Amino acid sequence: MALTLSKKAQAVKPSSTLAITAKAKALKAQGVDVVGFGAGEPDFNTPDNINEAAINAIHKGFTKYTQASGMPELKKAVAEKFERFNHVHYEPDQIVISNGGKHSLTNIFSVILNPGDEVIIPAPYWLSYPEIVKLADGVPIFVRGTEQNSYKVTAEQIENACTKKTKALILNTPNNPTGMVYTRQELEEIAKVVVEKDIFVIADEMYENLIYEGEEPVSIASLNEEIYKRTITCSGVAKSYAMTGWRIGYTGSSKEIAKLMGSVQSHQTSNPNSIAQKATIEALNGPQTTVQVMKEEFNLRRKFMYERVCEIPHIKALKPDGAFYLFVNIGDLLEMSYKGKKIEDVSNLASILIEDYNVAVIPCADFGFHDHIRLSYAISMEQIAKGLNRIEQFVSDVQAC
């Protein structure tokens, strides 16, 4: 009998964002002047006070195991941050510290899903959501946001997508890849549906510190007691504190769910990195000035990128409210040709850009939109200008079919 491998694992799609980013880095290593719009990480260094906390932890020998779901001091810091910033009360035993945001989501779906349970995922979506749901034997159900509604889904759409098998809704605000932010009113309307249908809402608020316009960040769990009981709030330090490589995410949930997630994590990974946990305590409790400095710089880049894209024919975008992405509609270009050949799809367009124009962009077919690309402005203003000039040159080189 021939040895076989997991069908579930074989069905997982590799991350296109990581693939594009890896290709850009490989070309740069070869000396090619590549502009990479793909990275979902700040180009800033981790703030010095956070680095010093980690170095001190090493010098003091804090290199052993901690509690599997995170050290008590960090859980306390996270609980205080939830209270202070999100206006949501979680006790430390409702907090689980994980090895990054993806790990938090893996924990969540491992403990709330049974085979065949459905999870509503608004599109466009972060491409890892459906894969993580499927790995937990869940079924992704996509609800498509429209450009007219800033790519956000409505409470009515969510209600219409609910079935007897619906277990949860993923709500990502500020959103990756669109940068759009749900308003308090929109969240209140969605919360009513969640409570009426008696489902969970997984509130992914990883970009919560990066909102540039409109309302202050609103956590759906803060709205009332009924939605609070059904919400699992997710965040981390990767984006706000330029700590992507430190791999620390965290969740706030009911004590029952937190206990189950801690149990699962204890067998899968045990504790998150002890030194990174010490650094995260300093990130949350220390001075927040660097967060504001990064936010102000991202805001300048956001405005510049949006205005520059508006000047380029055949592509268009909405001005994002948060995160550090621009979601660009390139549908017109898919009806055109390049070097005598019709542009086949968004992946083909992305390949042309990186191979002929040394620009790496993220094709958003895996984000649920086959006629969009994502551009990150978590790179320098100089690189943004250079990359958009190259995209404009590409657009001028295409021809109508």
GROMACS .gro file of C-alpha atoms in nm:
model
  401
    1MET     CA    1   0.000   0.000   0.000
    2ALA     CA    2   0.142   0.338  -0.106
    3LEU     CA    3   0.203   0.597   0.161
    4THR     CA    4  -0.031   0.895   0.134
    5LEU     CA    5  -0.025   1.246   0.272
    6SER     CA    6  -0.295   1.460   0.431
    7LYS     CA    7  -0.558   1.570   0.183
    8LYS     CA    8  -0.636   1.863   0.411
    9ALA     CA    9  -0.276   1.985   0.398
   10GLN     CA   10  -0.255   1.933   0.022
   11ALA     CA   11  -0.564   2.150  -0.025
   12VAL     CA   12  -0.405   2.451   0.150
   13LYS     CA   13  -0.311   2.736  -0.083
   14PRO     CA   14   0.038   2.876  -0.027
   15SER     CA   15   0.039   3.243   0.076
   16SER     CA   16   0.071   3.456  -0.238
   17THR     CA   17   0.179   3.755  -0.030
   18LEU     CA   18   0.474   3.565   0.114
   19ALA     CA   19   0.559   3.425  -0.229
   20ILE     CA   20   0.567   3.768  -0.392
   21THR     CA   21   0.765   3.916  -0.103
   22ALA     CA   22   1.016   3.630  -0.119
   23LYS     CA   23   1.061   3.679  -0.494
   24ALA     CA   24   1.121   4.052  -0.446
   25LYS     CA   25   1.379   3.984  -0.175
   26ALA     CA   26   1.555   3.728  -0.395
   27LEU     CA   27   1.582   3.979  -0.681
   28LYS     CA   28   1.713   4.245  -0.443
   29ALA     CA   29   1.978   3.999  -0.321
   30GLN     CA   30   2.088   3.964  -0.683
   31GLY     CA   31   2.136   4.341  -0.705
   32VAL     CA   32   1.809   4.418  -0.889
   33ASP     CA   33   1.651   4.751  -0.797
   34VAL     CA   34   1.309   4.615  -0.699
   35VAL     CA   35   1.036   4.822  -0.536
   36GLY     CA   36   0.836   4.593  -0.309
   37PHE     CA   37   0.476   4.699  -0.246
   38GLY     CA   38   0.398   4.357  -0.101
   39ALA     CA   39   0.517   4.363   0.257
   40GLY     CA   40   0.257   4.376   0.529
   41GLU     CA   41   0.507   4.501   0.784
   42PRO     CA   42   0.632   4.844   0.889
   43ASP     CA   43   0.970   4.952   0.752
   44PHE     CA   44   1.056   5.103   1.092
   45ASN     CA   45   1.286   4.937   1.344
   46THR     CA   46   1.137   4.809   1.667
   47PRO     CA   47   1.156   5.100   1.916
   48ASP     CA   48   1.471   5.109   2.131
   49ASN     CA   49   1.293   5.077   2.466
   50ILE     CA   50   1.132   4.752   2.351
   51ASN     CA   51   1.464   4.615   2.226
   52GLU     CA   52   1.627   4.707   2.559
   53ALA     CA   53   1.360   4.519   2.750
   54ALA     CA   54   1.438   4.208   2.546
   55ILE     CA   55   1.814   4.248   2.593
   56ASN     CA   56   1.766   4.289   2.968
   57ALA     CA   57   1.555   3.974   2.975
   58ILE     CA   58   1.838   3.781   2.809
   59HIS     CA   59   2.100   3.918   3.046
   60LYS     CA   60   1.883   3.823   3.344
   61GLY     CA   61   1.844   3.468   3.213
   62PHE     CA   62   1.475   3.494   3.127
   63THR     CA   63   1.513   3.222   2.865
   64LYS     CA   64   1.312   2.936   3.015
   65TYR     CA   65   0.957   2.814   2.963
   66THR     CA   66   0.671   3.034   3.076
   67GLN     CA   67   0.305   2.940   3.128
   68ALA     CA   68   0.178   2.789   2.803
   69SER     CA   69  -0.083   3.060   2.737
   70GLY     CA   70   0.149   3.345   2.834
   71MET     CA   71   0.309   3.489   3.148
   72PRO     CA   72   0.078   3.651   3.405
   73GLU     CA   73   0.254   3.989   3.382
   74LEU     CA   74   0.188   4.006   3.008
   75LYS     CA   75  -0.174   3.895   3.044
   76LYS     CA   76  -0.221   4.175   3.298
   77ALA     CA   77  -0.066   4.427   3.056
   78VAL     CA   78  -0.293   4.308   2.774
   79ALA     CA   79  -0.601   4.326   2.997
   80GLU     CA   80  -0.510   4.683   3.096
   81LYS     CA   81  -0.457   4.774   2.731
   82PHE     CA   82  -0.799   4.632   2.638
   83GLU     CA   83  -0.955   4.843   2.915
   84ARG     CA   84  -0.763   5.159   2.825
   85PHE     CA   85  -0.770   5.149   2.447
   86ASN     CA   86  -1.061   4.926   2.348
   87HIS     CA   87  -1.294   5.003   2.643
   88VAL     CA   88  -1.346   4.631   2.690
   89HIS     CA   89  -1.298   4.454   3.024
   90TYR     CA   90  -1.115   4.122   3.023
   91GLU     CA   91  -0.966   3.957   3.328
   92PRO     CA   92  -0.614   3.812   3.285
   93ASP     CA   93  -0.758   3.459   3.275
   94GLN     CA   94  -0.958   3.564   2.966
   95ILE     CA   95  -0.636   3.646   2.779
   96VAL     CA   96  -0.429   3.404   2.569
   97ILE     CA   97  -0.088   3.507   2.439
   98SER     CA   98   0.007   3.332   2.116
   99ASN     CA   99   0.282   3.310   1.857
  100GLY     CA  100   0.136   3.586   1.640
  101GLY     CA  101  -0.200   3.674   1.491
  102LYS     CA  102  -0.225   3.366   1.271
  103HIS     CA  103  -0.165   3.146   1.572
  104SER     CA  104  -0.442   3.325   1.763
  105LEU     CA  105  -0.684   3.253   1.479
  106THR     CA  106  -0.570   2.891   1.460
  107ASN     CA  107  -0.640   2.856   1.832
  108ILE     CA  108  -0.982   3.016   1.798
  109PHE     CA  109  -1.108   2.798   1.515
  110SER     CA  110  -0.960   2.488   1.674
  111VAL     CA  111  -1.181   2.537   1.980
  112ILE     CA  112  -1.506   2.677   1.837
  113LEU     CA  113  -1.552   2.473   1.517
  114ASN     CA  114  -1.682   2.125   1.459
  115PRO     CA  115  -1.665   1.959   1.115
  116GLY     CA  116  -1.900   2.134   0.873
  117ASP     CA  117  -1.951   2.449   1.079
  118GLU     CA  118  -1.971   2.759   0.860
  119VAL     CA  119  -1.774   3.080   0.907
  120ILE     CA  120  -1.886   3.396   0.728
  121ILE     CA  121  -1.590   3.582   0.578
  122PRO     CA  122  -1.650   3.926   0.423
  123ALA     CA  123  -1.463   3.974   0.095
  124PRO     CA  124  -1.215   4.117   0.029
  125TYR     CA  125  -1.045   3.928   0.309
  126TRP     CA  126  -0.699   3.854   0.439
  127LEU     CA  127  -0.604   3.547   0.239
  128SER     CA  128  -0.520   3.331   0.544
  129TYR     CA  129  -0.873   3.339   0.688
  130PRO     CA  130  -1.032   3.072   0.467
  131GLU     CA  131  -0.728   2.845   0.486
  132ILE     CA  132  -0.720   2.856   0.867
  133VAL     CA  133  -1.095   2.788   0.879
  134LYS     CA  134  -1.059   2.488   0.647
  135LEU     CA  135  -0.769   2.347   0.849
  136ALA     CA  136  -1.006   2.346   1.148
  137ASP     CA  137  -1.265   2.151   0.941
  138GLY     CA  138  -1.483   2.459   0.896
  139VAL     CA  139  -1.650   2.584   0.579
  140PRO     CA  140  -1.576   2.941   0.461
  141ILE     CA  141  -1.883   3.131   0.340
  142PHE     CA  142  -1.793   3.447   0.150
  143VAL     CA  143  -1.999   3.765   0.149
  144ARG     CA  144  -1.883   4.023  -0.102
  145GLY     CA  145  -1.849   4.390  -0.015
  146THR     CA  146  -1.906   4.641  -0.292
  147GLU     CA  147  -1.695   4.934  -0.401
  148GLN     CA  148  -2.003   5.154  -0.354
  149ASN     CA  149  -2.002   5.059   0.016
  150SER     CA  150  -1.624   5.102   0.053
  151TYR     CA  151  -1.583   4.724   0.022
  152LYS     CA  152  -1.761   4.674   0.355
  153VAL     CA  153  -2.043   4.424   0.403
  154THR     CA  154  -2.376   4.516   0.559
  155ALA     CA  155  -2.567   4.362   0.847
  156GLU     CA  156  -2.834   4.255   0.598
  157GLN     CA  157  -2.578   4.067   0.389
  158ILE     CA  158  -2.449   3.888   0.697
  159GLU     CA  159  -2.803   3.798   0.806
  160ASN     CA  160  -2.883   3.658   0.461
  161ALA     CA  161  -2.567   3.445   0.468
  162CYS     CA  162  -2.652   3.281   0.800
  163THR     CA  163  -2.774   2.921   0.800
  164LYS     CA  164  -2.831   2.660   1.067
  165LYS     CA  165  -2.464   2.566   1.029
  166THR     CA  166  -2.326   2.918   1.081
  167LYS     CA  167  -2.092   2.929   1.380
  168ALA     CA  168  -1.902   3.256   1.341
  169LEU     CA  169  -1.834   3.578   1.154
  170ILE     CA  170  -1.486   3.720   1.096
  171LEU     CA  171  -1.480   4.099   1.117
  172ASN     CA  172  -1.153   4.272   1.028
  173THR     CA  173  -1.136   4.647   1.092
  174PRO     CA  174  -0.926   4.833   0.988
  175ASN     CA  175  -0.929   4.594   0.698
  176ASN     CA  176  -0.651   4.415   0.514
  177PRO     CA  177  -0.643   4.461   0.213
  178THR     CA  178  -0.871   4.765   0.178
  179GLY     CA  179  -0.776   4.982   0.474
  180MET     CA  180  -1.144   5.055   0.535
  181VAL     CA  181  -1.286   5.098   0.885
  182TYR     CA  182  -1.633   4.999   1.007
  183THR     CA  183  -1.816   5.283   1.184
  184ARG     CA  184  -1.983   5.251   1.523
  185GLN     CA  185  -2.325   5.250   1.357
  186GLU     CA  186  -2.223   4.974   1.116
  187LEU     CA  187  -2.085   4.768   1.404
  188GLU     CA  188  -2.403   4.818   1.607
  189GLU     CA  189  -2.613   4.689   1.317
  190ILE     CA  190  -2.383   4.388   1.269
  191ALA     CA  191  -2.387   4.320   1.643
  192LYS     CA  192  -2.766   4.294   1.640
  193VAL     CA  193  -2.747   4.022   1.375
  194VAL     CA  194  -2.473   3.835   1.560
  195VAL     CA  195  -2.678   3.834   1.881
  196GLU     CA  196  -3.004   3.740   1.706
  197LYS     CA  197  -2.837   3.454   1.519
  198ASP     CA  198  -2.642   3.356   1.833
  199ILE     CA  199  -2.307   3.316   1.660
  200PHE     CA  200  -1.952   3.417   1.746
  201VAL     CA  201  -1.777   3.718   1.600
  202ILE     CA  202  -1.400   3.704   1.564
  203ALA     CA  203  -1.293   4.068   1.579
  204ASP     CA  204  -0.952   4.099   1.413
  205GLU     CA  205  -0.827   4.442   1.521
  206MET     CA  206  -0.457   4.400   1.439
  207TYR     CA  207  -0.439   4.746   1.274
  208GLU     CA  208  -0.634   4.923   1.550
  209ASN     CA  209  -0.364   5.186   1.612
  210LEU     CA  210  -0.352   5.286   1.246
  211ILE     CA  211  -0.673   5.482   1.183
  212TYR     CA  212  -0.620   5.819   1.014
  213GLU     CA  213  -0.963   5.966   0.951
  214GLY     CA  214  -1.313   5.958   1.090
  215GLU     CA  215  -1.400   5.793   1.417
  216GLU     CA  216  -1.172   5.663   1.687
  217PRO     CA  217  -1.133   5.283   1.684
  218VAL     CA  218  -1.443   5.101   1.808
  219SER     CA  219  -1.424   4.741   1.931
  220ILE     CA  220  -1.746   4.554   1.864
  221ALA     CA  221  -1.712   4.381   2.203
  222SER     CA  222  -1.747   4.720   2.375
  223LEU     CA  223  -2.100   4.785   2.246
  224ASN     CA  224  -2.305   4.584   2.496
  225GLU     CA  225  -2.298   4.277   2.719
  226GLU     CA  226  -2.468   4.045   2.468
  227ILE     CA  227  -2.220   4.107   2.187
  228TYR     CA  228  -1.932   4.100   2.438
  229LYS     CA  229  -2.023   3.742   2.535
  230ARG     CA  230  -2.009   3.632   2.170
  231THR     CA  231  -1.691   3.819   2.069
  232ILE     CA  232  -1.335   3.694   2.055
  233THR     CA  233  -1.115   4.002   2.017
  234CYS     CA  234  -0.780   3.954   1.843
  235SER     CA  235  -0.483   4.185   1.820
  236GLY     CA  236  -0.106   4.192   1.861
  237VAL     CA  237   0.204   4.407   1.852
  238ALA     CA  238   0.327   4.330   1.501
  239LYS     CA  239   0.189   4.627   1.309
  240SER     CA  240   0.159   4.898   1.576
  241TYR     CA  241   0.504   4.852   1.728
  242ALA     CA  242   0.702   4.729   1.424
  243MET     CA  243   0.739   4.388   1.588
  244THR     CA  244   0.638   4.155   1.305
  245GLY     CA  245   0.928   3.916   1.364
  246TRP     CA  246   0.874   3.892   1.740
  247ARG     CA  247   0.559   3.684   1.681
  248ILE     CA  248   0.327   3.788   1.963
  249GLY     CA  249  -0.050   3.794   1.923
  250TYR     CA  250  -0.321   3.790   2.185
  251THR     CA  251  -0.694   3.735   2.232
  252GLY     CA  252  -0.964   3.834   2.477
  253SER     CA  253  -1.262   3.601   2.509
  254SER     CA  254  -1.484   3.421   2.758
  255LYS     CA  255  -1.302   3.227   3.030
  256GLU     CA  256  -1.430   2.901   2.881
  257ILE     CA  257  -1.289   2.973   2.536
  258ALA     CA  258  -0.962   3.109   2.677
  259LYS     CA  259  -0.914   2.793   2.884
  260LEU     CA  260  -0.972   2.571   2.580
  261MET     CA  261  -0.735   2.777   2.366
  262GLY     CA  262  -0.471   2.754   2.637
  263SER     CA  263  -0.512   2.377   2.648
  264VAL     CA  264  -0.480   2.343   2.270
  265GLN     CA  265  -0.177   2.572   2.262
  266SER     CA  266  -0.010   2.378   2.545
  267HIS     CA  267   0.006   2.072   2.319
  268GLN     CA  268   0.077   2.244   1.986
  269THR     CA  269   0.343   2.503   2.067
  270SER     CA  270   0.357   2.556   2.444
  271ASN     CA  271   0.447   2.913   2.542
  272PRO     CA  272   0.530   3.200   2.307
  273ASN     CA  273   0.893   3.315   2.307
  274SER     CA  274   0.979   3.425   2.661
  275ILE     CA  275   1.201   3.716   2.552
  276ALA     CA  276   0.938   3.845   2.309
  277GLN     CA  277   0.683   3.834   2.591
  278LYS     CA  278   0.904   4.059   2.805
  279ALA     CA  279   0.946   4.296   2.509
  280THR     CA  280   0.568   4.306   2.461
  281ILE     CA  281   0.511   4.413   2.821
  282GLU     CA  282   0.734   4.713   2.754
  283ALA     CA  283   0.558   4.780   2.423
  284LEU     CA  284   0.217   4.797   2.591
  285ASN     CA  285   0.318   4.968   2.916
  286GLY     CA  286   0.602   5.191   2.796
  287PRO     CA  287   0.596   5.526   2.610
  288GLN     CA  288   0.364   5.531   2.308
  289THR     CA  289   0.533   5.819   2.124
  290THR     CA  290   0.689   5.594   1.860
  291VAL     CA  291   0.346   5.455   1.773
  292GLN     CA  292   0.226   5.808   1.700
  293VAL     CA  293   0.540   5.891   1.498
  294MET     CA  294   0.490   5.584   1.279
  295LYS     CA  295   0.122   5.661   1.238
  296GLU     CA  296   0.194   6.017   1.123
  297GLU     CA  297   0.447   5.895   0.868
  298PHE     CA  298   0.209   5.628   0.738
  299ASN     CA  299  -0.056   5.898   0.702
  300LEU     CA  300   0.173   6.112   0.485
  301ARG     CA  301   0.248   5.812   0.265
  302ARG     CA  302  -0.121   5.719   0.247
  303LYS     CA  303  -0.215   6.062   0.115
  304PHE     CA  304   0.070   6.067  -0.134
  305MET     CA  305   0.003   5.716  -0.268
  306TYR     CA  306  -0.370   5.773  -0.306
  307GLU     CA  307  -0.326   6.106  -0.488
  308ARG     CA  308  -0.056   5.961  -0.714
  309VAL     CA  309  -0.264   5.655  -0.806
  310CYS     CA  310  -0.554   5.886  -0.894
  311GLU     CA  311  -0.328   6.045  -1.159
  312ILE     CA  312  -0.260   5.715  -1.336
  313PRO     CA  313  -0.510   5.622  -1.609
  314HIS     CA  314  -0.695   5.288  -1.617
  315ILE     CA  315  -0.655   5.222  -1.243
  316LYS     CA  316  -0.851   5.356  -0.946
  317ALA     CA  317  -0.876   5.327  -0.569
  318LEU     CA  318  -1.073   5.450  -0.272
  319LYS     CA  319  -0.890   5.646  -0.006
  320PRO     CA  320  -0.828   5.411   0.289
  321ASP     CA  321  -0.911   5.512   0.646
  322GLY     CA  322  -0.662   5.286   0.820
  323ALA     CA  323  -0.394   5.012   0.806
  324PHE     CA  324  -0.121   5.071   0.545
  325TYR     CA  325  -0.264   4.939   0.218
  326LEU     CA  326  -0.424   5.078  -0.095
  327PHE     CA  327  -0.670   4.845  -0.268
  328VAL     CA  328  -0.638   4.922  -0.640
  329ASN     CA  329  -0.892   4.831  -0.908
  330ILE     CA  330  -0.703   4.726  -1.222
  331GLY     CA  331  -1.004   4.579  -1.403
  332ASP     CA  332  -0.960   4.803  -1.709
  333LEU     CA  333  -0.608   4.670  -1.763
  334LEU     CA  334  -0.737   4.312  -1.780
  335GLU     CA  335  -0.917   4.410  -2.101
  336MET     CA  336  -0.591   4.527  -2.260
  337SER     CA  337  -0.277   4.369  -2.405
  338TYR     CA  338   0.096   4.386  -2.334
  339LYS     CA  339   0.357   4.313  -2.601
  340GLY     CA  340   0.084   4.182  -2.828
  341LYS     CA  341  -0.066   3.942  -2.574
  342LYS     CA  342  -0.384   3.992  -2.377
  343ILE     CA  343  -0.323   4.030  -2.005
  344GLU     CA  344  -0.468   3.702  -1.880
  345ASP     CA  345  -0.550   3.782  -1.519
  346VAL     CA  346  -0.430   3.974  -1.215
  347SER     CA  347  -0.152   3.720  -1.147
  348ASN     CA  348  -0.025   3.762  -1.501
  349LEU     CA  349  -0.027   4.140  -1.452
  350ALA     CA  350   0.170   4.105  -1.127
  351SER     CA  351   0.424   3.882  -1.303
  352ILE     CA  352   0.474   4.139  -1.578
  353LEU     CA  353   0.527   4.415  -1.322
  354ILE     CA  354   0.793   4.231  -1.125
  355GLU     CA  355   0.972   4.079  -1.425
  356ASP     CA  356   0.971   4.374  -1.666
  357TYR     CA  357   0.933   4.675  -1.436
  358ASN     CA  358   1.090   4.554  -1.110
  359VAL     CA  359   0.779   4.629  -0.906
  360ALA     CA  360   0.628   4.374  -0.667
  361VAL     CA  361   0.253   4.406  -0.602
  362ILE     CA  362   0.007   4.165  -0.440
  363PRO     CA  363  -0.255   4.019  -0.678
  364CYS     CA  364  -0.580   3.996  -0.485
  365ALA     CA  365  -0.741   3.691  -0.640
  366ASP     CA  366  -0.659   3.508  -0.315
  367PHE     CA  367  -0.825   3.796  -0.125
  368GLY     CA  368  -1.153   3.732  -0.307
  369PHE     CA  369  -1.120   4.003  -0.575
  370HIS     CA  370  -0.982   3.898  -0.912
  371ASP     CA  371  -0.950   4.249  -1.054
  372HIS     CA  372  -0.758   4.425  -0.777
  373ILE     CA  373  -0.404   4.453  -0.646
  374ARG     CA  374  -0.283   4.557  -0.303
  375LEU     CA  375  -0.013   4.818  -0.261
  376SER     CA  376   0.151   4.859   0.079
  377TYR     CA  377   0.273   5.201   0.188
  378ALA     CA  378   0.482   5.051   0.467
  379ILE     CA  379   0.787   5.150   0.260
  380SER     CA  380   0.968   5.481   0.222
  381MET     CA  381   0.820   5.775   0.037
  382GLU     CA  382   1.109   5.754  -0.211
  383GLN     CA  383   1.031   5.390  -0.286
  384ILE     CA  384   0.659   5.464  -0.319
  385ALA     CA  385   0.726   5.739  -0.574
  386LYS     CA  386   0.968   5.523  -0.772
  387GLY     CA  387   0.735   5.225  -0.776
  388LEU     CA  388   0.430   5.424  -0.885
  389ASN     CA  389   0.632   5.585  -1.164
  390ARG     CA  390   0.713   5.236  -1.289
  391ILE     CA  391   0.349   5.128  -1.267
  392GLU     CA  392   0.253   5.438  -1.466
  393GLN     CA  393   0.510   5.343  -1.729
  394PHE     CA  394   0.363   4.994  -1.750
  395VAL     CA  395   0.013   5.139  -1.793
  396SER     CA  396   0.139   5.360  -2.075
  397ASP     CA  397   0.291   5.053  -2.244
  398VAL     CA  398  -0.031   4.849  -2.253
  399GLN     CA  399  -0.265   4.870  -2.548
  400ALA     CA  400  -0.635   4.821  -2.606
  401CYS     CA  401  -0.720   4.478  -2.747
   0.00000   0.00000   0.00000
